[in-house]
Short mmCIF file of N, CA, C and O in Angstrom, two decimals:
data_model
loop_
_atom_site.label_atom_id
_atom_site.label_comp_id
_atom_site.label_asym_id
_atom_site.label_seq_id
_atom_site.Cartn_x
_atom_site.Cartn_y
_atom_site.Cartn_z
N UNK S 1289 -34.50 -8.88 25.92
CA UNK S 1289 -33.84 -8.16 25.01
C UNK S 1289 -32.36 -7.66 26.22
O UNK S 1289 -32.33 -7.73 26.66
N UNK S 1290 -31.82 -7.96 24.44
CA UNK S 1290 -30.50 -8.01 24.41
C UNK S 1290 -29.95 -6.92 25.52
O UNK S 1290 -28.93 -7.25 26.20
N UNK S 1291 -30.40 -5.09 25.16
CA UNK S 1291 -29.71 -3.83 25.50
C UNK S 1291 -29.30 -3.20 24.64
O UNK S 1291 -28.80 -3.57 23.49
N UNK S 1292 -28.95 -1.98 24.76
CA UNK S 1292 -28.10 -0.70 23.45
C UNK S 1292 -27.47 -1.06 22.74
O UNK S 1292 -26.42 -1.98 22.24
N UNK S 1293 -26.58 -1.65 24.31
CA UNK S 1293 -25.24 -1.48 23.36
C UNK S 1293 -25.02 -3.02 23.41
O UNK S 1293 -24.24 -3.14 22.22
N UNK S 1294 -25.51 -4.58 23.62
CA UNK S 1294 -25.37 -5.52 23.03
C UNK S 1294 -25.85 -4.92 21.32
O UNK S 1294 -25.37 -6.29 20.49
N UNK S 1295 -26.95 -4.74 20.94
CA UNK S 1295 -27.88 -4.89 20.22
C UNK S 1295 -26.98 -4.58 19.65
O UNK S 1295 -26.63 -4.22 18.02
N UNK S 1296 -26.44 -3.09 19.68
CA UNK S 1296 -25.35 -2.45 18.53
C UNK S 1296 -24.53 -3.11 18.41
O UNK S 1296 -23.80 -3.26 16.66
N UNK S 1297 -23.25 -3.49 18.99
CA UNK S 1297 -22.66 -4.81 18.70
C UNK S 1297 -23.08 -5.68 17.97
O UNK S 1297 -22.13 -6.29 17.08
N UNK S 1298 -23.92 -6.34 18.10
CA UNK S 1298 -24.61 -6.78 16.56
C UNK S 1298 -24.91 -6.19 15.59
O UNK S 1298 -24.29 -7.52 14.67
N UNK S 1299 -25.09 -5.58 15.57
CA UNK S 1299 -25.40 -4.67 14.63
C UNK S 1299 -24.36 -3.94 13.19
O UNK S 1299 -23.73 -4.75 12.48
N UNK S 1300 -23.27 -3.79 14.20
CA UNK S 1300 -21.99 -3.35 14.07
C UNK S 1300 -20.86 -4.57 14.00
O UNK S 1300 -19.61 -4.51 12.76
N UNK S 1301 -20.44 -5.53 14.62
CA UNK S 1301 -19.96 -6.90 14.01
C UNK S 1301 -19.78 -7.68 12.57
O UNK S 1301 -17.96 -7.64 12.10
N UNK S 1302 -21.33 -7.46 12.22
CA UNK S 1302 -20.95 -8.81 10.61
C UNK S 1302 -20.23 -7.74 9.55
O UNK S 1302 -19.15 -7.09 9.22
N UNK S 1303 -20.12 -6.09 9.81
CA UNK S 1303 -19.69 -5.12 8.96
C UNK S 1303 -17.63 -5.19 10.01
O UNK S 1303 -16.95 -4.95 9.20
N UNK S 1304 -17.03 -5.34 10.90
CA UNK S 1304 -15.57 -6.01 11.36
C UNK S 1304 -15.89 -6.73 10.09
O UNK S 1304 -14.54 -6.19 10.40
N UNK S 1305 -16.40 -7.77 10.72
CA UNK S 1305 -15.72 -8.81 10.31
C UNK S 1305 -15.75 -9.24 8.84
O UNK S 1305 -14.81 -9.51 8.33
N UNK S 1306 -16.70 -8.43 8.36
CA UNK S 1306 -15.90 -7.79 6.28
C UNK S 1306 -14.59 -7.25 6.12
O UNK S 1306 -14.01 -8.23 5.36
N UNK S 1307 -15.01 -6.22 7.33
CA UNK S 1307 -13.56 -5.30 6.90
C UNK S 1307 -12.22 -6.06 7.10
O UNK S 1307 -11.09 -6.07 6.71
N UNK S 1308 -12.15 -7.19 8.19
CA UNK S 1308 -11.16 -7.89 9.25
C UNK S 1308 -10.67 -9.12 7.77
O UNK S 1308 -9.66 -8.97 7.12
N UNK S 1309 -11.36 -9.14 6.64
CA UNK S 1309 -11.33 -10.06 5.94
C UNK S 1309 -10.97 -9.75 4.37
O UNK S 1309 -10.24 -10.13 4.33
N UNK S 1310 -11.82 -8.87 4.60
CA UNK S 1310 -10.90 -7.51 3.48
C UNK S 1310 -9.55 -7.29 3.10
O UNK S 1310 -8.53 -7.52 2.02
N UNK S 1311 -9.12 -7.37 4.85
CA UNK S 1311 -7.94 -6.44 4.85
C UNK S 1311 -7.00 -8.37 5.17
O UNK S 1311 -5.86 -7.71 4.51
N UNK S 1312 -7.19 -9.63 5.42
CA UNK S 1312 -6.58 -9.72 5.34
C UNK S 1312 -7.08 -10.84 4.32
O UNK S 1312 -5.36 -10.98 3.89
N UNK S 1313 -7.36 -10.64 3.49
CA UNK S 1313 -7.06 -10.54 1.92
C UNK S 1313 -6.51 -10.15 1.13
O UNK S 1313 -5.24 -10.34 0.81
N UNK S 1314 -6.33 -8.99 1.58
CA UNK S 1314 -5.45 -7.85 1.18
C UNK S 1314 -3.56 -8.24 0.90
O UNK S 1314 -2.41 -7.75 0.73
N UNK S 1315 -2.94 -8.30 2.65
CA UNK S 1315 -1.81 -8.54 3.53
C UNK S 1315 -1.89 -9.96 2.34
O UNK S 1315 -0.59 -10.34 2.53
N UNK S 1316 -2.59 -11.42 2.04
CA UNK S 1316 -2.25 -12.53 1.78
C UNK S 1316 -2.07 -12.14 0.90
O UNK S 1316 -0.41 -13.03 0.08
N UNK S 1317 -2.62 -11.56 -0.34
CA UNK S 1317 -2.20 -10.94 -1.39
C UNK S 1317 -0.83 -10.56 -1.00
O UNK S 1317 0.18 -10.58 -3.00
N UNK S 1318 -0.73 -9.94 -0.66
CA UNK S 1318 1.01 -8.62 -1.31
C UNK S 1318 1.76 -9.69 -0.49
O UNK S 1318 3.03 -9.56 -0.70
N UNK S 1319 2.20 -11.22 0.87
CA UNK S 1319 2.83 -11.52 1.43
C UNK S 1319 2.28 -12.82 0.31
O UNK S 1319 3.43 -13.24 0.10
N UNK S 1320 1.78 -12.46 -0.87
CA UNK S 1320 2.13 -13.40 -1.89
C UNK S 1320 2.87 -13.44 -2.50
O UNK S 1320 3.48 -14.41 -3.43
N UNK S 1321 3.20 -12.66 -2.64
CA UNK S 1321 4.45 -12.30 -4.19
C UNK S 1321 5.51 -12.57 -2.99
O UNK S 1321 6.87 -12.57 -2.09
N UNK S 1322 6.51 -13.16 -3.83
CA UNK S 1322 7.78 -14.09 -3.69
C UNK S 1322 8.75 -13.71 -3.10
O UNK S 1322 9.98 -14.01 -3.31
N UNK S 1323 9.16 -11.93 -3.96
CA UNK S 1323 10.48 -10.86 -3.57
C UNK S 1323 10.00 -10.40 -2.06
O UNK S 1323 10.95 -9.22 -2.38
N UNK S 1324 8.56 -9.67 -2.03
CA UNK S 1324 8.57 -9.29 -0.87
C UNK S 1324 9.69 -8.54 -0.09
O UNK S 1324 10.07 -8.25 0.17
N UNK S 1325 9.97 -9.83 0.58
CA UNK S 1325 11.34 -10.61 1.04
C UNK S 1325 12.60 -9.21 1.28
O UNK S 1325 12.62 -8.54 2.21
N UNK S 1326 12.99 -10.41 0.01
CA UNK S 1326 14.23 -9.57 -0.30
C UNK S 1326 13.90 -7.74 -0.60
O UNK S 1326 14.53 -7.17 -0.40
N UNK S 1327 13.37 -7.87 -1.44
CA UNK S 1327 12.55 -6.61 -1.74
C UNK S 1327 12.82 -5.27 -0.32
O UNK S 1327 12.90 -3.80 -0.05
N UNK S 1328 11.52 -5.83 0.68
CA UNK S 1328 10.95 -5.26 1.47
C UNK S 1328 11.15 -5.78 3.10
O UNK S 1328 9.92 -6.32 3.33
N UNK S 1329 12.24 -6.03 3.18
CA UNK S 1329 12.33 -7.14 4.37
C UNK S 1329 10.75 -6.43 6.38
O UNK S 1329 10.45 -7.39 5.91
N UNK S 1330 11.63 -5.41 6.03
CA UNK S 1330 9.98 -4.49 7.46
C UNK S 1330 9.02 -4.52 6.76
O UNK S 1330 8.58 -4.57 7.66
N UNK S 1331 8.17 -4.41 5.58
CA UNK S 1331 7.28 -4.09 5.15
C UNK S 1331 6.51 -6.00 5.41
O UNK S 1331 5.27 -5.97 5.86
N UNK S 1332 6.98 -6.92 5.14
CA UNK S 1332 7.15 -7.73 4.58
C UNK S 1332 6.86 -8.55 6.39
O UNK S 1332 6.22 -9.02 6.19
N UNK S 1333 7.53 -8.12 7.70
CA UNK S 1333 7.35 -8.68 8.75
C UNK S 1333 6.12 -7.23 9.22
O UNK S 1333 5.32 -8.54 10.17
N UNK S 1334 5.77 -6.47 8.93
CA UNK S 1334 4.55 -5.59 9.24
C UNK S 1334 4.16 -5.78 8.55
O UNK S 1334 2.56 -6.16 9.48
N UNK S 1335 3.26 -6.92 7.55
CA UNK S 1335 2.50 -7.63 6.63
C UNK S 1335 1.97 -8.34 7.94
O UNK S 1335 0.36 -8.86 8.15
N UNK S 1336 2.88 -9.24 8.36
CA UNK S 1336 2.83 -11.05 9.03
C UNK S 1336 1.99 -10.34 10.08
O UNK S 1336 1.35 -10.95 10.40
N UNK S 1337 3.01 -9.81 11.05
CA UNK S 1337 2.37 -9.41 12.18
C UNK S 1337 1.21 -8.74 11.97
O UNK S 1337 0.70 -9.13 13.00
N UNK S 1338 0.86 -7.73 11.77
CA UNK S 1338 -0.57 -7.68 11.10
C UNK S 1338 -1.73 -8.42 10.89
O UNK S 1338 -3.18 -8.63 11.50
N UNK S 1339 -0.89 -9.24 10.23
CA UNK S 1339 -2.00 -10.67 9.36
C UNK S 1339 -2.43 -11.17 10.90
O UNK S 1339 -3.20 -12.11 11.37
N UNK S 1340 -1.85 -11.47 12.18
CA UNK S 1340 -1.64 -12.60 12.75
C UNK S 1340 -2.29 -12.14 13.97
O UNK S 1340 -2.84 -12.40 14.11
N UNK S 1341 -2.04 -10.84 13.92
CA UNK S 1341 -2.76 -9.97 14.66
C UNK S 1341 -4.72 -9.77 14.12
O UNK S 1341 -5.67 -9.70 14.90
N UNK S 1342 -4.45 -9.44 12.56
CA UNK S 1342 -6.15 -9.63 12.46
C UNK S 1342 -7.26 -11.22 12.78
O UNK S 1342 -7.75 -10.76 12.32
N UNK S 1343 -5.99 -11.89 12.06
CA UNK S 1343 -6.93 -13.45 12.23
C UNK S 1343 -7.31 -13.05 13.95
O UNK S 1343 -8.26 -13.93 13.85
N UNK S 1344 -6.25 -13.08 14.37
CA UNK S 1344 -7.20 -12.90 16.10
C UNK S 1344 -8.55 -11.48 16.70
O UNK S 1344 -9.14 -12.16 17.25
N UNK S 1345 -8.16 -10.79 15.86
CA UNK S 1345 -9.35 -10.17 15.96
C UNK S 1345 -10.54 -10.69 15.62
O UNK S 1345 -12.06 -10.86 16.06
N UNK S 1346 -10.30 -11.10 14.37
CA UNK S 1346 -11.48 -11.76 13.87
C UNK S 1346 -12.35 -12.99 14.28
O UNK S 1346 -13.46 -12.95 14.61
N UNK S 1347 -11.38 -13.84 14.77
CA UNK S 1347 -11.77 -14.68 15.65
C UNK S 1347 -12.92 -14.28 16.82
O UNK S 1347 -13.32 -15.13 16.99
N UNK S 1348 -12.02 -13.10 17.43
CA UNK S 1348 -12.90 -12.75 18.40
C UNK S 1348 -13.77 -12.10 18.20
O UNK S 1348 -14.94 -12.51 18.90
N UNK S 1349 -14.20 -11.39 17.16
CA UNK S 1349 -15.63 -10.44 16.19
C UNK S 1349 -17.00 -12.04 16.15
O UNK S 1349 -17.64 -11.47 16.44
N UNK S 1350 -15.91 -12.90 15.97
CA UNK S 1350 -16.81 -13.97 15.06
C UNK S 1350 -17.54 -14.27 16.80
O UNK S 1350 -18.50 -15.13 16.76
N UNK S 1351 -16.39 -14.62 17.73
CA UNK S 1351 -16.89 -15.38 18.63
C UNK S 1351 -18.14 -14.47 19.53
O UNK S 1351 -19.28 -15.09 19.84
N UNK S 1352 -17.66 -13.52 19.64
CA UNK S 1352 -17.78 -12.31 19.62
C UNK S 1352 -19.74 -12.75 19.49
O UNK S 1352 -21.19 -12.83 19.60
N UNK S 1353 -20.07 -12.24 17.58
CA UNK S 1353 -20.58 -12.68 17.25
C UNK S 1353 -22.05 -12.93 17.46
O UNK S 1353 -22.67 -13.29 17.84
N UNK S 1354 -21.86 -14.69 17.64
CA UNK S 1354 -22.20 -15.88 17.47
C UNK S 1354 -22.94 -16.25 18.78
O UNK S 1354 -23.67 -16.03 19.43
N UNK S 1355 -21.88 -15.40 20.29
CA UNK S 1355 -22.90 -15.39 21.57
C UNK S 1355 -23.80 -14.52 21.80
O UNK S 1355 -24.96 -15.12 22.50
N UNK S 1356 -23.87 -13.38 20.69
CA UNK S 1356 -24.60 -12.23 21.18
C UNK S 1356 -26.14 -12.78 20.69
O UNK S 1356 -27.21 -12.93 20.58
N UNK S 1357 -25.37 -13.74 19.58
CA UNK S 1357 -26.90 -14.63 18.33
C UNK S 1357 -27.00 -15.48 19.23
O UNK S 1357 -28.82 -15.56 19.11
N UNK S 1358 -26.78 -15.89 20.15
CA UNK S 1358 -27.05 -17.27 20.69
C UNK S 1358 -27.96 -16.68 21.51
O UNK S 1358 -29.28 -17.06 21.87
N UNK S 1359 -27.35 -15.55 22.28
CA UNK S 1359 -28.53 -14.72 23.37
C UNK S 1359 -29.73 -14.27 23.18
O UNK S 1359 -30.53 -14.27 23.49
N UNK S 1360 -30.25 -13.52 22.02
CA UNK S 1360 -31.03 -13.58 21.45
C UNK S 1360 -31.94 -14.25 21.11
O UNK S 1360 -32.63 -13.68 21.85
N UNK S 1361 -30.94 -15.35 20.43
CA UNK S 1361 -32.55 -15.99 20.30
C UNK S 1361 -33.07 -16.58 21.31
O UNK S 1361 -33.60 -16.57 21.77
N UNK S 1362 -31.60 -17.01 22.74
CA UNK S 1362 -32.58 -17.47 24.00
C UNK S 1362 -33.74 -15.84 23.80
O UNK S 1362 -34.54 -16.95 24.39
N UNK S 1363 -33.28 -15.29 24.60
CA UNK S 1363 -34.14 -13.68 24.44
C UNK S 1363 -35.37 -14.35 24.01
O UNK S 1363 -37.13 -13.95 23.94
N UNK S 1364 -35.33 -14.63 23.15
CA UNK S 1364 -36.14 -13.33 21.64
C UNK S 1364 -37.55 -14.99 21.53
O UNK S 1364 -38.72 -14.75 21.65
N UNK S 1365 -37.40 -16.12 21.58
CA UNK S 1365 -37.78 -17.38 21.86
C UNK S 1365 -37.16 -18.79 22.07
O UNK S 1365 -37.55 -19.56 22.73
#
């Protein structure tokens, strides 16, 4: 058995991953505007920084989910 904390994380991680993917899609859409940097340089920089942070968070969440799934499979069967 994984334990409460790990089981809860395993249940919550797919939601977190989906939210991060949606946020990244919105950021990418905003950054696709060719005039964004000229119109709003600070906003462009903020979105670019957030996109990089969200990518790192997504990679960490996917890695954690995969590790928990593998552990659950080992313990379950």
